[in-house]
Tab-separated table of C-alpha atoms and ligand atoms in Angstrom:
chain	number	residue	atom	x	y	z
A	1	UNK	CA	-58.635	24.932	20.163
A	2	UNK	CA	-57.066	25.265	16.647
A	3	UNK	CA	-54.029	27.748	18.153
A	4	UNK	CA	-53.628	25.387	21.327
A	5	UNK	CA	-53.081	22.520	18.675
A	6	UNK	CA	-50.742	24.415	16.464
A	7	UNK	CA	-48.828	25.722	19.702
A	8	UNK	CA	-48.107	22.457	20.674
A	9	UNK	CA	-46.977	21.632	16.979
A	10	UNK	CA	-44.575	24.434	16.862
A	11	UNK	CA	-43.480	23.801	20.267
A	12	UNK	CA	-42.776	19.816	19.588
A	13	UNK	CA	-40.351	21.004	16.471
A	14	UNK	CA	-38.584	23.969	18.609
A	15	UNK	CA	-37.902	21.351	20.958
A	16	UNK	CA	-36.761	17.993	18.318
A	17	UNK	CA	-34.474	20.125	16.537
A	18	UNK	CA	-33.053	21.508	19.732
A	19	UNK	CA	-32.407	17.739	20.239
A	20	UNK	CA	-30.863	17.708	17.240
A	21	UNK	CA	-28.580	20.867	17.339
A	22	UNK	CA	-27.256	19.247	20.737
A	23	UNK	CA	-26.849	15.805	19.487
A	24	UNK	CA	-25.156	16.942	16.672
A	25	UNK	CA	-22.356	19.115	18.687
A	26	UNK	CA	-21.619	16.056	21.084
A	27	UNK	CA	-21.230	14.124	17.847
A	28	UNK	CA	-18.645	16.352	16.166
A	29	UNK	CA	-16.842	16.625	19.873
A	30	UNK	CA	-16.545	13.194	20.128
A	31	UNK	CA	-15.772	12.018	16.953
A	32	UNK	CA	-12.733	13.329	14.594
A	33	UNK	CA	-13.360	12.104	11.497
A	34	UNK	CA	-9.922	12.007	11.215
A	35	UNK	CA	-9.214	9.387	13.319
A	36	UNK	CA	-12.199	7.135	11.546
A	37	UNK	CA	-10.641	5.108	9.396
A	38	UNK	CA	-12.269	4.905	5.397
A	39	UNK	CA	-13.061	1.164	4.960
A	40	UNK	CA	-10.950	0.670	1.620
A	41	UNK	CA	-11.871	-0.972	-1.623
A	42	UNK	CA	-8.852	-3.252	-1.464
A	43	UNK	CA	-8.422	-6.567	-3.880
A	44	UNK	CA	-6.689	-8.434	-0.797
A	45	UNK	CA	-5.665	-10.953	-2.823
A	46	UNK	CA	-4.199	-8.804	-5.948
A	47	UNK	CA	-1.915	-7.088	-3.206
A	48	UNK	CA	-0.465	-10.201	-1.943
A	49	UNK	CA	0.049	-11.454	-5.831
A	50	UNK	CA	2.198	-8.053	-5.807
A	51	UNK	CA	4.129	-8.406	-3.154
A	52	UNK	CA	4.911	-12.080	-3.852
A	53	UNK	CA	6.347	-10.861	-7.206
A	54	UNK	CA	8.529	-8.700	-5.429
A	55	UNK	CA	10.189	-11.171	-3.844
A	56	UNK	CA	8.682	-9.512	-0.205
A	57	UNK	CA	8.004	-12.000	2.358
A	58	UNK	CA	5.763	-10.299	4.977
A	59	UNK	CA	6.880	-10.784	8.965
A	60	UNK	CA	4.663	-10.608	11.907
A	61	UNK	CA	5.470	-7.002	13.347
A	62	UNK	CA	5.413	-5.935	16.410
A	63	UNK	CA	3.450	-3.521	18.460
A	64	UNK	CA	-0.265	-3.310	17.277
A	65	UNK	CA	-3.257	-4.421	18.645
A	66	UNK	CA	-6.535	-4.971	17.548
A	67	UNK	CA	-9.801	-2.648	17.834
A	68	UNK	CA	-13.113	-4.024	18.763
B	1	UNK	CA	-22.399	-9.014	7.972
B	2	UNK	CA	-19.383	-9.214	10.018
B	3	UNK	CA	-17.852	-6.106	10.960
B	4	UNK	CA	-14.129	-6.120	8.931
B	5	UNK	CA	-10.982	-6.142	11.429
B	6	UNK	CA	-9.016	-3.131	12.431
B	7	UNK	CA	-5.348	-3.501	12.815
B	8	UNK	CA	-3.670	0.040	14.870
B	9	UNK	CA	0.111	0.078	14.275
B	10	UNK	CA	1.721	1.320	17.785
B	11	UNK	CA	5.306	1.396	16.853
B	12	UNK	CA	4.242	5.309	15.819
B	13	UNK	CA	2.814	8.642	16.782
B	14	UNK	CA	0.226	7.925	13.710
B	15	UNK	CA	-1.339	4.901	14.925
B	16	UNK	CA	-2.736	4.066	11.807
B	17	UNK	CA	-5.529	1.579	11.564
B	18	UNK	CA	-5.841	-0.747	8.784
B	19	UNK	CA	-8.272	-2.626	7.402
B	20	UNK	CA	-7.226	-6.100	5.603
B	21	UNK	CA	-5.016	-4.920	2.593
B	22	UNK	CA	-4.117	-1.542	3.483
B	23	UNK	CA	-0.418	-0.053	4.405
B	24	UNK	CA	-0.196	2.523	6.850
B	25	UNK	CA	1.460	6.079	5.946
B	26	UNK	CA	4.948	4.465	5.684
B	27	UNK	CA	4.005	1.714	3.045
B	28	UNK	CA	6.505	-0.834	4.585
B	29	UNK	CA	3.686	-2.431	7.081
B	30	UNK	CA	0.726	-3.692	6.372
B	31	UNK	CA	-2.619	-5.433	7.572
B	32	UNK	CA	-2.610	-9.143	6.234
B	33	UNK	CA	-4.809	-12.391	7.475
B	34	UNK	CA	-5.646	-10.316	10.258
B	35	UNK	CA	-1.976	-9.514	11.005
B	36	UNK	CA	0.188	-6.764	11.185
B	37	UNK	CA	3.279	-7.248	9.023
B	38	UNK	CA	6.405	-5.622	7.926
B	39	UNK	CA	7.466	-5.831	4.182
B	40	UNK	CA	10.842	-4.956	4.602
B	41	UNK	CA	12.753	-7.122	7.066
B	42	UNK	CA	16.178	-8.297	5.965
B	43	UNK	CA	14.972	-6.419	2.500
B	44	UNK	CA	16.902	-3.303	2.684
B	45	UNK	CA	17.307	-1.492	-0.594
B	46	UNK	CA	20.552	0.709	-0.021
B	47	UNK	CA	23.823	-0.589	1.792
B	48	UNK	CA	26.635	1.561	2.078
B	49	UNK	CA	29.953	1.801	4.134
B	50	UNK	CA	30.581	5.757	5.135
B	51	UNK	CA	32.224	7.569	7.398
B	52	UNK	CA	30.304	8.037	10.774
B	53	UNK	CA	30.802	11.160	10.124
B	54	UNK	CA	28.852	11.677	7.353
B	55	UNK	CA	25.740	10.484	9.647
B	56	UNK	CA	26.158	13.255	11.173
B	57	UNK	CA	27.727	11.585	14.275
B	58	UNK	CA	31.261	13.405	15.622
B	59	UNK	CA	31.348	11.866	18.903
B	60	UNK	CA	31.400	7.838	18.525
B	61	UNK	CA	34.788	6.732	17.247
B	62	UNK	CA	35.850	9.333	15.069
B	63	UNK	CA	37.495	8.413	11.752
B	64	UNK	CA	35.825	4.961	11.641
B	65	UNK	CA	33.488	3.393	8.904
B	66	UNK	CA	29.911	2.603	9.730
B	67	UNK	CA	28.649	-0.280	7.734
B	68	UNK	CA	24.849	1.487	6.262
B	69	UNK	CA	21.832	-0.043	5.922
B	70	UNK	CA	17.997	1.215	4.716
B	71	UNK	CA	14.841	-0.122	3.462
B	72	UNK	CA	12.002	2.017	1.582
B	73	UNK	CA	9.348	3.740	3.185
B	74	UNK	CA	9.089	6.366	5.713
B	75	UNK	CA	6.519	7.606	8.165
B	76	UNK	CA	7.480	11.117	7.548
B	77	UNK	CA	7.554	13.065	4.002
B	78	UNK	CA	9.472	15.859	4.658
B	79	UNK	CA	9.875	18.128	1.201
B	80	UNK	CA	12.774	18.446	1.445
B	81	UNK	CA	13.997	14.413	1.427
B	82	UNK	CA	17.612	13.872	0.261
B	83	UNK	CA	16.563	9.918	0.327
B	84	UNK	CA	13.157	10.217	-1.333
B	85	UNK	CA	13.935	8.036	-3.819
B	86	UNK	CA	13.874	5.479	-1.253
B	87	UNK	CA	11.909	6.677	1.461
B	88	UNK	CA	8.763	7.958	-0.367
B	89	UNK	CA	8.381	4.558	-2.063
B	90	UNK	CA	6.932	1.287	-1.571
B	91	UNK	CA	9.271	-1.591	-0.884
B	92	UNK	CA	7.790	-3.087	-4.301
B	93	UNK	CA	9.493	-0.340	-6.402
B	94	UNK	CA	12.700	-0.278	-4.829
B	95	UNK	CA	16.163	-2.613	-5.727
B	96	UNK	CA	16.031	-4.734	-2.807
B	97	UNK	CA	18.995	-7.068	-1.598
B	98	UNK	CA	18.395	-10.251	0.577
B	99	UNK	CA	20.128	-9.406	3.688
B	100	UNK	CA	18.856	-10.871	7.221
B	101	UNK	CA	20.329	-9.807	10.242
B	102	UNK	CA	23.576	-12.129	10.487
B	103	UNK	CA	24.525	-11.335	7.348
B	104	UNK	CA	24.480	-7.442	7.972
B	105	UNK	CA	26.677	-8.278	11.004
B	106	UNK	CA	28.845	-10.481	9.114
B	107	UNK	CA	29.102	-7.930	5.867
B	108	UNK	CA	30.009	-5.247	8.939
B	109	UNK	CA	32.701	-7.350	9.895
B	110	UNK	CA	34.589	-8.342	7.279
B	111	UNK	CA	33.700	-4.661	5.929
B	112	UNK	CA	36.320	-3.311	9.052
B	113	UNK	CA	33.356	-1.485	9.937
B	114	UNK	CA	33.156	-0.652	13.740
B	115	UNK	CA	29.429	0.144	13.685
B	116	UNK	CA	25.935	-0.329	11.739
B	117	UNK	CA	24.501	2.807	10.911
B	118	UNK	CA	20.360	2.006	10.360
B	119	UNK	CA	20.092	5.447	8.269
B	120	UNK	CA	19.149	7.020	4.979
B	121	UNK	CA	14.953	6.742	5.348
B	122	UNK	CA	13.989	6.334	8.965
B	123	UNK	CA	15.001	2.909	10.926
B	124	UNK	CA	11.893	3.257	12.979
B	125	UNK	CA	9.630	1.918	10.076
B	126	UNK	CA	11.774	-0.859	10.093
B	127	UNK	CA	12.250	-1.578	13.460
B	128	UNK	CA	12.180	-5.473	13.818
B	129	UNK	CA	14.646	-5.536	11.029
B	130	UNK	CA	16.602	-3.208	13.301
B	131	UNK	CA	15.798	-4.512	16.252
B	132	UNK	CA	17.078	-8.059	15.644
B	133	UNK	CA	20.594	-6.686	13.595
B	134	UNK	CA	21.230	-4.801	16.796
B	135	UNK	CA	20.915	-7.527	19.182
B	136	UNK	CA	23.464	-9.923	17.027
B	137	UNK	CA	25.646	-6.666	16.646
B	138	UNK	CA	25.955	-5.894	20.624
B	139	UNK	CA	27.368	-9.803	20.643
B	140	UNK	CA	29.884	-9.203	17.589
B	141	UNK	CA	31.344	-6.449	19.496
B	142	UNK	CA	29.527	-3.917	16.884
B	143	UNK	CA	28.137	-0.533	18.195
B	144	UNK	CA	23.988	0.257	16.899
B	145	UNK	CA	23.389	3.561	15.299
B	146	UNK	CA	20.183	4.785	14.672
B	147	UNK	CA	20.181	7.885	12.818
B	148	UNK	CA	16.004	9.409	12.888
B	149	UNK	CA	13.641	11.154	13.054
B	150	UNK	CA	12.655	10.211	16.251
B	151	UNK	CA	8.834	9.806	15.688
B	152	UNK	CA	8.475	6.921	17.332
B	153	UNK	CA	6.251	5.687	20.529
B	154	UNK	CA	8.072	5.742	24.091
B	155	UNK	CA	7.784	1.836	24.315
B	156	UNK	CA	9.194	0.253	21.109
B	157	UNK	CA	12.102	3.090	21.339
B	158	UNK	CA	12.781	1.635	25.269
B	159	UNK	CA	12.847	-2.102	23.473
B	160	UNK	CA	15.206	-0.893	21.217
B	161	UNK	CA	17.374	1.256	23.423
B	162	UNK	CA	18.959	-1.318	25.145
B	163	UNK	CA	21.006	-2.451	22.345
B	164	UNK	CA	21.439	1.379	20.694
B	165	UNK	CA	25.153	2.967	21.340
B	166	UNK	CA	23.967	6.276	19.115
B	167	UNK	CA	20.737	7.649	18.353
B	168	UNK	CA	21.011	10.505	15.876
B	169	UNK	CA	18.229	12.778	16.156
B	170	UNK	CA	16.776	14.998	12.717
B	171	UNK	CA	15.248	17.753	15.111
B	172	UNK	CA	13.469	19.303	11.637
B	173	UNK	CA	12.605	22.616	13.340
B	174	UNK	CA	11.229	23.862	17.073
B	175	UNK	CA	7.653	24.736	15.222
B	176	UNK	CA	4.960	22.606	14.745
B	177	UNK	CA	2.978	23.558	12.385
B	178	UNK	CA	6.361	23.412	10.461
B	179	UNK	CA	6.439	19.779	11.101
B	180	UNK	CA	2.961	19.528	10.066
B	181	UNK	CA	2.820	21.375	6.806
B	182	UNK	CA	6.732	20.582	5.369
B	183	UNK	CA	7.152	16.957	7.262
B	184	UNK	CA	3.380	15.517	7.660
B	185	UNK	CA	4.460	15.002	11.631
B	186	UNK	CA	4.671	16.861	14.413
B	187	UNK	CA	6.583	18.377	17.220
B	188	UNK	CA	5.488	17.009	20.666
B	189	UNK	CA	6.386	13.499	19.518
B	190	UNK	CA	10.063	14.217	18.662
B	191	UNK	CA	10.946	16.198	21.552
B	192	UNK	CA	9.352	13.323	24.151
B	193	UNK	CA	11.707	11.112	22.196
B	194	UNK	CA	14.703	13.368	23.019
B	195	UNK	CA	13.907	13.328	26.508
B	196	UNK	CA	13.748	9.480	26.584
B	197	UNK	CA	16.150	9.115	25.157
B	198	UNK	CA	18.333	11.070	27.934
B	199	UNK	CA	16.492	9.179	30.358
B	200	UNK	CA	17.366	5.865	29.025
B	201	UNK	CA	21.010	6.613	28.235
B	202	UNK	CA	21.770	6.238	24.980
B	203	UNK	CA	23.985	8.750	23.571
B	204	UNK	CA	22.044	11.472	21.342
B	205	UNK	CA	23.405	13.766	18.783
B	206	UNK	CA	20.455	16.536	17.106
B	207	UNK	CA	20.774	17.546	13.445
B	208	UNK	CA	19.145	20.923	12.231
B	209	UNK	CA	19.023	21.509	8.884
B	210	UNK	CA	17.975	24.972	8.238
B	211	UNK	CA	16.077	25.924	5.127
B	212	UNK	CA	16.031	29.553	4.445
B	213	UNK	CA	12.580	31.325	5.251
B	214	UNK	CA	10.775	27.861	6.511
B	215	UNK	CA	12.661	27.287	9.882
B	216	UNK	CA	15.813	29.858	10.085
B	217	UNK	CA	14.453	32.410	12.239
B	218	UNK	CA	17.173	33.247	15.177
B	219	UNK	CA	14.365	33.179	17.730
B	220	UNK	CA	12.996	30.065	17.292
B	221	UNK	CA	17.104	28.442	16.633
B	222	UNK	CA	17.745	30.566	20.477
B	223	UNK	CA	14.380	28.827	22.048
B	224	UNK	CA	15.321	25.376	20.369
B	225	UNK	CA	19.095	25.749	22.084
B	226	UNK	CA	17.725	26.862	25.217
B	227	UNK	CA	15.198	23.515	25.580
B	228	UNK	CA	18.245	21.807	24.243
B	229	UNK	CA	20.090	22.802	27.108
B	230	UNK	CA	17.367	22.700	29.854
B	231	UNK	CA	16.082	19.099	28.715
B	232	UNK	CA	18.584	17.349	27.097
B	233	UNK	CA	21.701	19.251	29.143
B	234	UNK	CA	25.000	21.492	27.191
B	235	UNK	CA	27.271	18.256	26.123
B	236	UNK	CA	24.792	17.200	23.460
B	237	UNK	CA	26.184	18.282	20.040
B	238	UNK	CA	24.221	20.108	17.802
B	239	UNK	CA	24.713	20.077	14.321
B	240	UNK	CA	23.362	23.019	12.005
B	241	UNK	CA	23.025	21.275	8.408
B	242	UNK	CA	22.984	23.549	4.847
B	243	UNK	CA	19.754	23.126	3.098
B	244	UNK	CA	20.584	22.549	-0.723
B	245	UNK	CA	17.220	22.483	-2.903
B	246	UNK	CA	16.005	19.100	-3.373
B	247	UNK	CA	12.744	16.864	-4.342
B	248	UNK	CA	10.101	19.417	-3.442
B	249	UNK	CA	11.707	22.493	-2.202
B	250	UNK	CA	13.560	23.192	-5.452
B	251	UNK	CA	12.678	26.723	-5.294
B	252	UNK	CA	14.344	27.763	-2.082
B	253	UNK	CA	18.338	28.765	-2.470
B	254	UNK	CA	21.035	26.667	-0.823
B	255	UNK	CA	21.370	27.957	3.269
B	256	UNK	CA	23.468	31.057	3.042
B	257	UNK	CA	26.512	30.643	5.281
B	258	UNK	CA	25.773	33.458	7.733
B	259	UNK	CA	22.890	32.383	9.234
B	260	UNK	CA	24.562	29.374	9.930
B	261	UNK	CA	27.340	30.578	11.417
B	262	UNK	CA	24.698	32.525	13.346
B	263	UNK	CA	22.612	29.864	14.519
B	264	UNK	CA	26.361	28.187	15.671
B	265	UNK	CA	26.589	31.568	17.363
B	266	UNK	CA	23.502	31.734	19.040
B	267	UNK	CA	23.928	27.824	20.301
B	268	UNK	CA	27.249	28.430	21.467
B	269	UNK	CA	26.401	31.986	23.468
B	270	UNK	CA	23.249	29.721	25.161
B	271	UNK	CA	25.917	27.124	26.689
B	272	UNK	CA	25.729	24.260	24.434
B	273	UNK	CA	29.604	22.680	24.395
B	274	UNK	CA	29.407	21.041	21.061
B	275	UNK	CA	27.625	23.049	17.944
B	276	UNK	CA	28.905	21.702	14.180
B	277	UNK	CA	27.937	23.143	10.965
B	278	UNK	CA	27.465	20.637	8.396
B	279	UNK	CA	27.518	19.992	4.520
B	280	UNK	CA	30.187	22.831	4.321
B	281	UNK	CA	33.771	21.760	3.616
B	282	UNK	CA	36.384	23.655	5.997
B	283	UNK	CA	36.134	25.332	9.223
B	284	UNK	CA	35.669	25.664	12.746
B	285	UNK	CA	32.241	24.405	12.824
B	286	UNK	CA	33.833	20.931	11.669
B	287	UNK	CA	35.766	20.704	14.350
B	288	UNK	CA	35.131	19.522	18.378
B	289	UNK	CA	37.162	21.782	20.865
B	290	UNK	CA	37.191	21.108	24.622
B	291	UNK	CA	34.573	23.215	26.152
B	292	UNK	CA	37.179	23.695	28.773
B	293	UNK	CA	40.658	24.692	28.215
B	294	UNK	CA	39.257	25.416	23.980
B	295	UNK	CA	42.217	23.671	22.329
B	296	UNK	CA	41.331	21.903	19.147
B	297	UNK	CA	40.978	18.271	19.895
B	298	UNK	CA	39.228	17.089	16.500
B	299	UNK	CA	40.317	18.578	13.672
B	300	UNK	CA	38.037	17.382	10.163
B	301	UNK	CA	38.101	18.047	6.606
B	302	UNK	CA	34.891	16.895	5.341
B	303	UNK	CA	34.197	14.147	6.399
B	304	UNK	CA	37.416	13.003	7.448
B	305	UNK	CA	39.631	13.403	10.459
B	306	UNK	CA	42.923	14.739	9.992
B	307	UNK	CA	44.120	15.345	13.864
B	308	UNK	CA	42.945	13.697	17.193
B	309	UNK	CA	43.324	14.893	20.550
B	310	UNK	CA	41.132	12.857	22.716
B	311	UNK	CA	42.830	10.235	24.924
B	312	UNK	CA	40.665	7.547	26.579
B	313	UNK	CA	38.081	10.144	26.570
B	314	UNK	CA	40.285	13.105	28.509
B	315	UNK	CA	41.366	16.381	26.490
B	316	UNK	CA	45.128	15.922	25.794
B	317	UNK	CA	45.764	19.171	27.129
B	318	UNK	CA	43.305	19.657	30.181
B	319	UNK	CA	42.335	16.170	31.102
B	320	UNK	CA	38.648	17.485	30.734
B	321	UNK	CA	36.352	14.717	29.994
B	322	UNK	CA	34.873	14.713	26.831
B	323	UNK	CA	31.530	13.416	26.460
B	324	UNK	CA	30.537	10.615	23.874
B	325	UNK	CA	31.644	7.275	23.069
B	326	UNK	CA	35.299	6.854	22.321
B	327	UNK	CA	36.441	3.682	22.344
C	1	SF4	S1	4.988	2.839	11.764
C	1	SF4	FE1	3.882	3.043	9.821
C	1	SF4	S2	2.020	1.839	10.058
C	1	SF4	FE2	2.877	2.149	12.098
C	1	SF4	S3	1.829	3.954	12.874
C	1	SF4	FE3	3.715	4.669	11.945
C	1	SF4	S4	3.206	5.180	9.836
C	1	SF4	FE4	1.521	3.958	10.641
C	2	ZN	ZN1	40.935	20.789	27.501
């Protein structure tokens, strides 16, 4: 009774971290860190302040889009 | 909380995305009140007039002046910049004049220049700027040159195109992981550019500068001659530029003159018509001969041209047509 239980122990972690050694590889194959961007620490409004000083007046550019 | 907004840039192979605040990789556009915007436009920080043929560019009116513009910033950081003083900095830390687009076209003008050369850090970074100068240009009767890198995506260069006379290609090397490791680029992009660029028209002239032990080997100069000539086809000239050491690459020595005279060998024996060696003062390699009859129709010293010999586009002597733009 005691090895059955065991058994089925050992057999439920074989089988989670196979889940997790597969999980993990489609992770890293579909997703180049990269191409994920860091989310800055940026004072937004400090980096306007120094472009207005510049005398830069930012202009709508073109081609870019937005991600979702 | 709300997820923050991603802005992707598509004006260049990099694609960079951007939160609110940040630049991408050529510090001239930015992410702003969920925008993307350009710093630079009618900002530029150098304005010269110059020969065209100190663009490189030998087949668009020779002997006239191209009125030169450039902003800061640069989506490429090649070691070996001559312009890094402008192109690896923000537009914040540059001398900037005030100069929208009429007034370029107006200062070309009155300058007697025949063209606008967008040059010195790379035009495609600031490409409304560009963009907008070249449409009042075509009117004025002015011809658009863009002297590159040509990283840039298909669709912004086929916006631009239609107003571009010259596109000056810096073809850095025919390796990647050169591009990679000395330019922070790479290949595929440039050479999809080239072939656009044939297939929209606009007149193309490649630069090569060859820096001794980083890109001069004569196999990969043959293989880059022979896609030349397969893609691209034998009248585009090819110029073969002397490395001097500069900014990072300080430690290399200045191109010595037989391997460029053997990578003008090797382009010539591969059938390209036009192959110049640049940054040296005299010689054949400065000059344009008719791939035909072989007379000497250009003659330059430096960057000026002492003898012409090209008559509404024909060889004086053989009536052969000579490709490029010359009147
Ligand atoms: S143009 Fe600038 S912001 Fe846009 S993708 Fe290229 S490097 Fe990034
Ligand atoms: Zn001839």
């Amino acid at each position: 009774m005691e090895a059955k239980h065991s058994n089925k122990i050992f057999l439920s972690l074989i089988f989670a971290s196979l889940v997790m050694v597969v999980g993990l590889f489609f992770y890293n194959a579909l997703h180049d860190p990269a191409n994920e961007p860091v989310i800055p620490n940026i004072d937004v409004p400090a980096v306007k302040a120094k472009i207005k000083d510049a005398g830069l007046v930012p202009v709508e550019a073109k081609y870019y889009k937005e991600l979702k | 909380m709300a997820k923050p907004k991603i802005i992707q840039c598509l004006l260049c192979p990099k694609e960079c995305k951007l939160y609110d605040g940040q630049r991408g990789d050529c510090r001239v556009r930015i992410h702003l009140d969920g925008k993307l915007q350009t710093l630079v436009y009618g900002r530029p920080c150098a304005v010269h007039i110059d020969p065209v043929e100190k663009k490189p560019v030998y087949h668009l009116l020779p002997g006239s002046q191209a009125f030169s513009i450039a902003t800061a910033g640069c989506n490429l950081h090649c070691k070996f910049c001559q312009n890094w003083e402008i192109s690896q900095k923000n537009p914040e830390e540059t001398v900037n004049y005030f100069m929208p687009p009429k007034d370029v076209v107006n200062n070309a003008l009155t300058s007697g220049s025949k063209s606008i050369a967008y040059t010195y850090s790379d035009p495609n970074i600031y490409y409304e700027y560009v963009l907008d100068t070249a449409k009042l240009a075509k009117k004025a009767g002015l011809k658009n040159i863009v002297i590159s890198a040509g990283y840039i995506n298909p669709e912004p260069l086929k916006e631009l195109s239609e107003f571009l006379d010259v596109y000056k290609v810096d073809l850095k090397a025919f390796n990647n992981k050169f591009y990679q490791e000395i330019c922070s680029a790479t290949l595929q992009p440039v050479l999809e550019t080239l072939k656009n660029l044939k297939k929209l028209e606009v007149w193309t002239e490649i630069v090569n500068l060859i820096i001794p032990t980083l890109n001069d080997d004569f196999t990969e100069i043959r293989k880059m001659c022979k896609w030349i000539k397969s893609e691209l086809g034998n009248d585009v000239p090819i110029h073969f530029l002397q490395f001097y050491p500069q900014y990072k690459l300080n430690n290399l020595p200045p191109t010595p003159l037989e391997t460029l005279t053997g990578a003008r060998k090797i382009a010539i024996e591969e059938g390209l018509n036009y192959v110049y060696l640049g940054n040296i003062p005299q010689g054949e390699g400065n000059n344009t001969y008719c791939p035909n009859c072989k007379n000497l129709l250009i003659e330059r010293i430096g960057y000026f041209v002492k003898e012409m010999r090209i008559n509404n586009g024909l060889c004086n002597f053989c009536k052969f047509k000579i490709a490029g733009i010359w009147g």
